[in-house]
Coordinates of C-alpha atoms in Angstrom, one line a residue:
M1 CA -0.3 0.0 0.1
A2 CA 2.7 2.5 1.1
A3 CA 3.8 2.1 -2.9
R4 CA 0.7 2.8 -4.1
P5 CA 0.3 0.9 -6.9
K6 CA -2.7 3.0 -8.7
T7 CA -0.3 5.7 -8.8
L8 CA 1.8 3.3 -11.4
A9 CA -0.6 4.1 -14.3
A10 CA 0.3 7.6 -14.3
A11 CA 4.2 6.8 -14.4
A12 CA 3.4 4.3 -17.2
T13 CA 1.1 7.4 -19.3
P14 CA 4.5 9.2 -20.4
V15 CA 6.3 6.0 -21.6
L16 CA 3.8 4.6 -23.6
I17 CA 3.4 8.2 -25.1
G18 CA 6.8 8.0 -25.8
C19 CA 7.1 4.4 -27.5
S20 CA 4.1 5.7 -29.7
L21 CA 6.3 8.5 -31.0
A22 CA 9.1 6.4 -31.6
V23 CA 6.4 3.8 -33.4
A24 CA 5.0 6.8 -35.3
N25 CA 8.9 7.5 -36.6
G26 CA 9.5 4.0 -37.2
A27 CA 12.4 3.6 -34.8
F28 CA 10.6 1.6 -31.5
Q29 CA 12.7 -1.5 -30.1
W30 CA 11.2 -3.3 -27.2
I31 CA 13.8 -3.5 -24.8
P32 CA 14.8 -0.1 -24.4
A33 CA 10.9 0.2 -24.2
I34 CA 10.8 -2.2 -21.3
L35 CA 13.6 -1.0 -19.9
C36 CA 11.8 2.6 -19.6
F37 CA 8.5 1.3 -18.2
L38 CA 10.9 -0.7 -15.5
F39 CA 12.7 2.6 -14.7
A40 CA 9.4 4.6 -14.7
F41 CA 8.1 1.8 -12.2
S42 CA 10.8 1.7 -9.7
M43 CA 11.4 5.7 -9.7
Q44 CA 7.5 6.0 -8.8
I45 CA 7.7 4.1 -5.8
D46 CA 10.6 5.2 -5.0
A47 CA 9.3 8.7 -4.9
N48 CA 6.0 7.9 -3.0
F49 CA 8.3 6.3 -0.6
I50 CA 10.2 9.2 0.1
N51 CA 7.3 11.4 0.1
D52 CA 5.5 9.1 2.7
Y53 CA 9.2 9.5 5.0
Y54 CA 9.6 13.2 5.3
D55 CA 6.1 14.0 5.1
F56 CA 5.6 12.1 8.3
L57 CA 8.5 13.9 9.3
K58 CA 7.7 17.3 8.7
G59 CA 4.3 16.7 10.5
S60 CA 2.3 16.9 7.0
D61 CA 0.3 14.0 7.7
R62 CA -1.4 14.4 10.6
E63 CA -4.4 12.9 11.7
D64 CA -6.8 15.1 10.1
R65 CA -5.5 14.2 6.4
L66 CA -8.1 14.3 3.7
G67 CA -6.0 12.1 1.5
P68 CA -5.5 7.9 1.5
E69 CA -3.6 6.7 4.3
R70 CA 0.2 7.1 4.5
A71 CA 2.1 4.0 6.0
C72 CA 4.5 5.9 8.2
A73 CA 2.1 7.9 9.8
Q74 CA -0.6 5.3 10.8
G75 CA 2.5 2.9 12.0
W76 CA 2.1 0.1 9.1
I77 CA 6.0 0.6 8.9
T78 CA 8.4 1.9 10.4
L79 CA 10.7 4.7 10.0
S80 CA 13.7 2.6 9.7
A81 CA 11.9 0.4 7.4
M82 CA 11.2 2.6 5.1
K83 CA 14.2 4.1 5.0
K84 CA 15.5 0.6 3.8
G85 CA 12.9 0.7 1.2
M86 CA 13.8 4.0 -0.1
I87 CA 17.5 2.7 -0.6
F88 CA 16.7 -0.6 -2.4
T89 CA 14.3 1.2 -5.0
T90 CA 16.5 4.3 -5.9
L91 CA 19.3 1.6 -6.5
L92 CA 16.8 -0.3 -8.2
S93 CA 16.1 2.6 -10.5
C94 CA 19.8 3.0 -10.9
F95 CA 20.3 -0.4 -12.3
W96 CA 17.4 0.0 -14.6
G97 CA 19.0 3.6 -15.8
L98 CA 22.8 1.5 -16.6
L99 CA 21.2 -0.9 -18.5
L100 CA 19.0 1.6 -20.5
L101 CA 23.0 3.2 -20.8
R102 CA 23.4 0.4 -23.8
Y103 CA 20.3 1.8 -26.0
C104 CA 21.2 5.7 -25.2
G105 CA 24.5 6.6 -24.4
L106 CA 26.5 8.5 -21.6
E107 CA 24.6 11.9 -21.5
M108 CA 21.6 10.2 -20.1
I109 CA 23.6 9.5 -16.4
P110 CA 23.0 13.4 -15.7
V111 CA 19.6 13.0 -16.4
G112 CA 19.2 9.5 -14.5
L113 CA 20.8 11.5 -11.1
L114 CA 18.7 14.2 -12.0
C115 CA 15.6 12.3 -11.4
V116 CA 16.8 10.6 -8.5
L117 CA 18.0 13.9 -7.0
F118 CA 14.6 15.6 -7.2
A119 CA 12.7 12.9 -6.0
F120 CA 14.6 13.6 -2.6
L121 CA 14.2 17.0 -2.9
Y122 CA 10.4 17.0 -3.6
T123 CA 10.1 16.7 -0.1
A124 CA 13.4 16.5 1.8
G125 CA 16.1 18.7 2.6
P126 CA 16.0 22.3 4.0
Y127 CA 14.3 23.4 0.6
P128 CA 11.6 21.1 0.0
L129 CA 10.3 22.2 -3.3
A130 CA 6.8 20.8 -2.8
Y131 CA 6.5 22.9 0.3
H132 CA 7.3 26.2 -1.7
G133 CA 5.3 25.2 -4.6
W134 CA 7.4 24.1 -7.3
G135 CA 5.1 20.8 -7.5
D136 CA 3.5 21.5 -10.4
V137 CA 6.8 22.4 -12.3
L138 CA 8.4 19.2 -11.4
V139 CA 5.5 17.3 -12.2
I140 CA 5.6 19.0 -15.9
V141 CA 9.1 18.3 -15.9
F142 CA 9.5 14.9 -14.6
F143 CA 5.9 13.2 -15.7
G144 CA 6.8 15.2 -19.2
F145 CA 9.6 16.2 -20.7
V146 CA 12.2 13.8 -19.2
P147 CA 10.0 10.3 -19.5
V148 CA 8.3 11.1 -22.8
G149 CA 11.5 12.6 -24.1
C150 CA 14.2 10.6 -22.8
T151 CA 11.7 7.1 -24.0
Y152 CA 11.6 8.5 -27.7
Y153 CA 15.2 9.6 -27.3
T154 CA 17.1 6.3 -26.0
M155 CA 15.0 4.6 -29.4
A156 CA 15.6 7.3 -32.1
H157 CA 18.5 9.0 -30.6
D158 CA 16.8 12.2 -31.5
W159 CA 14.8 15.1 -30.2
T160 CA 12.3 17.1 -32.9
W161 CA 9.1 19.2 -32.0
N162 CA 7.0 16.4 -32.4
V163 CA 8.4 14.9 -29.3
T164 CA 8.1 18.5 -27.5
I165 CA 4.4 18.7 -28.1
G166 CA 4.2 15.3 -26.9
C167 CA 6.2 15.9 -23.3
A168 CA 4.2 19.7 -22.8
A169 CA 0.9 17.6 -22.9
C170 CA 1.8 14.7 -20.9
G171 CA 3.4 17.6 -18.7
L172 CA -0.1 19.3 -18.1
V173 CA -2.5 16.1 -18.2
S174 CA -0.1 14.7 -15.2
D175 CA -0.7 17.7 -12.9
L176 CA -4.1 17.3 -13.0
L177 CA -3.2 15.0 -10.2
L178 CA -1.2 17.2 -8.5
M179 CA -3.9 20.0 -8.6
L180 CA -6.6 17.8 -7.5
N181 CA -4.2 16.7 -4.7
N182 CA -3.2 20.4 -3.4
Y183 CA -6.9 21.5 -4.4
R184 CA -8.2 18.6 -1.3
D185 CA -5.9 19.7 0.8
R186 CA -5.6 23.7 0.6
E187 CA -7.1 24.1 4.0
Q188 CA -4.1 21.4 5.9
D189 CA -1.5 22.4 3.9
K190 CA -1.5 26.1 5.1
I191 CA -1.5 25.0 8.5
S192 CA 1.3 23.0 8.0
G193 CA 3.1 25.7 6.1
K194 CA 2.9 23.8 2.7
R195 CA 3.1 27.0 0.1
T196 CA 1.4 25.1 -2.7
L197 CA 0.2 27.1 -5.6
I198 CA -3.4 27.1 -4.5
V199 CA -2.7 28.1 -0.7
R200 CA -0.7 30.8 -2.6
F201 CA -3.5 32.0 -5.2
G202 CA -6.9 30.7 -3.6
E203 CA -9.4 28.0 -4.4
K204 CA -10.6 29.6 -7.8
A205 CA -7.2 29.8 -9.2
G206 CA -7.2 26.0 -8.1
R207 CA -10.4 25.4 -9.9
Y208 CA -10.0 27.0 -13.0
A209 CA -5.8 25.5 -13.3
Y210 CA -7.6 22.2 -12.8
L211 CA -9.6 22.3 -15.9
W212 CA -7.4 24.7 -17.6
L213 CA -4.5 22.0 -17.7
G214 CA -6.8 19.7 -19.5
I215 CA -8.2 21.9 -22.1
I216 CA -4.5 23.6 -23.1
A217 CA -2.9 19.6 -23.4
V218 CA -5.6 18.8 -25.9
G219 CA -5.3 22.1 -27.5
I220 CA -1.0 22.1 -28.4
C221 CA -2.1 18.3 -29.6
S222 CA -3.8 20.4 -32.3
Y223 CA -0.3 20.9 -34.2
Y224 CA 0.1 17.4 -34.8
A225 CA -2.7 17.7 -37.5
F226 CA -0.1 20.3 -39.2
M227 CA 2.4 17.7 -38.9
G228 CA 0.4 15.1 -41.1
Y229 CA -1.1 13.2 -37.5
L230 CA -4.3 14.0 -38.0
L231 CA -5.4 11.5 -35.7
A232 CA -3.1 12.4 -32.8
A233 CA -4.9 16.0 -32.9
L234 CA -8.4 14.8 -33.0
L235 CA -8.4 11.7 -30.5
P236 CA -7.3 13.4 -28.2
L237 CA -10.1 16.0 -28.0
L238 CA -12.4 12.7 -26.8
F239 CA -10.5 13.4 -23.6
L240 CA -12.6 16.8 -23.0
I241 CA -15.8 14.9 -22.3
P242 CA -14.4 13.1 -19.2
H243 CA -12.2 15.6 -18.1
I244 CA -15.0 18.6 -17.8
T245 CA -17.7 16.1 -16.1
T246 CA -15.3 15.2 -13.4
W247 CA -13.8 18.9 -13.2
R248 CA -17.9 19.7 -12.1
E249 CA -17.7 17.0 -9.7
M250 CA -14.6 18.2 -8.2
V251 CA -16.3 21.9 -8.1
R252 CA -19.8 20.8 -6.7
I253 CA -17.7 18.4 -4.4
F254 CA -15.9 21.2 -3.3
K255 CA -13.8 19.9 0.1
G256 CA -13.6 16.9 2.3
K257 CA -12.5 13.2 1.9
E258 CA -15.2 13.2 -0.7
L259 CA -12.9 14.9 -3.1
N260 CA -10.7 11.0 -3.2
I261 CA -13.5 9.9 -5.5
V262 CA -12.5 12.6 -7.9
L263 CA -9.0 11.8 -7.4
G264 CA -9.4 8.3 -9.0
K265 CA -11.3 9.9 -11.9
T266 CA -8.3 12.5 -12.5
A267 CA -5.9 9.3 -12.6
R268 CA -8.2 7.5 -15.2
N269 CA -8.9 10.6 -17.4
I270 CA -4.6 10.9 -17.3
V271 CA -4.4 7.3 -19.0
L272 CA -7.3 8.3 -21.2
F273 CA -5.6 10.7 -22.5
G274 CA -2.2 8.8 -22.9
L275 CA -4.1 5.8 -24.9
L276 CA -6.0 8.5 -27.1
L277 CA -2.7 10.5 -28.2
S278 CA -1.0 7.2 -28.2
L279 CA -3.2 5.6 -30.4
G280 CA -3.6 8.8 -32.7
L281 CA 0.1 8.6 -33.1
I282 CA 0.2 4.9 -34.0
L283 CA -2.6 4.9 -36.4
S284 CA -1.6 8.4 -38.4

């Protein structure tokens, strides 16, 4: 439960889009694709362990927590055991990364190291980035540009505007999950001193940020129509139906644990977007 298996779908979506871009460019390879998925999964679990550990130490996971229960806060896993889990998943991620070097090059070592470093800096250290409003930027980078772009690069050894658009769209959609989390926790975060964007700018800003993240992600996919990938521009439009429906439900619920229902639907929508864009790229 501490690994939060449901979050693995969000980790898989960027890799799926990167693989689809490689298929569209005739550069897809099975082995590096599998290794990219394994790296993404182990890094996601690593980040979940790290967040669980350091949020508990910083007092963010209190009794009034609205989100899913955390292992350290509930006493399911001791801090010592969680630290060992963090070390293991970090080393496992590095192992998959080293295997990937055979298919890309040494230039990817700094990228892998940054993935590990920022997994810790997100909630650890004297300046935890998530506590100072940098979480959304990190999600766009590390759930968009890094996994989509690097998955494609390991196979094609290239970077194109098609890849950049895929990275940006995936990053924006992935940020929906964090935006919903921060929207739900806005009152508790304010008490904890966690200065997320929603704490800084208010509930209304968070409400409309959630809506427009999805709309902009779909909008920039229209670029693919001009590059000859018409279905990659059209199919993501279907994502707007569940996205707007989910947003309206979020606004109706407004606050409390009931927003966890919207959290699950948001995760589903992210996967749907990834599937629609990937299908559009492959069929085009």
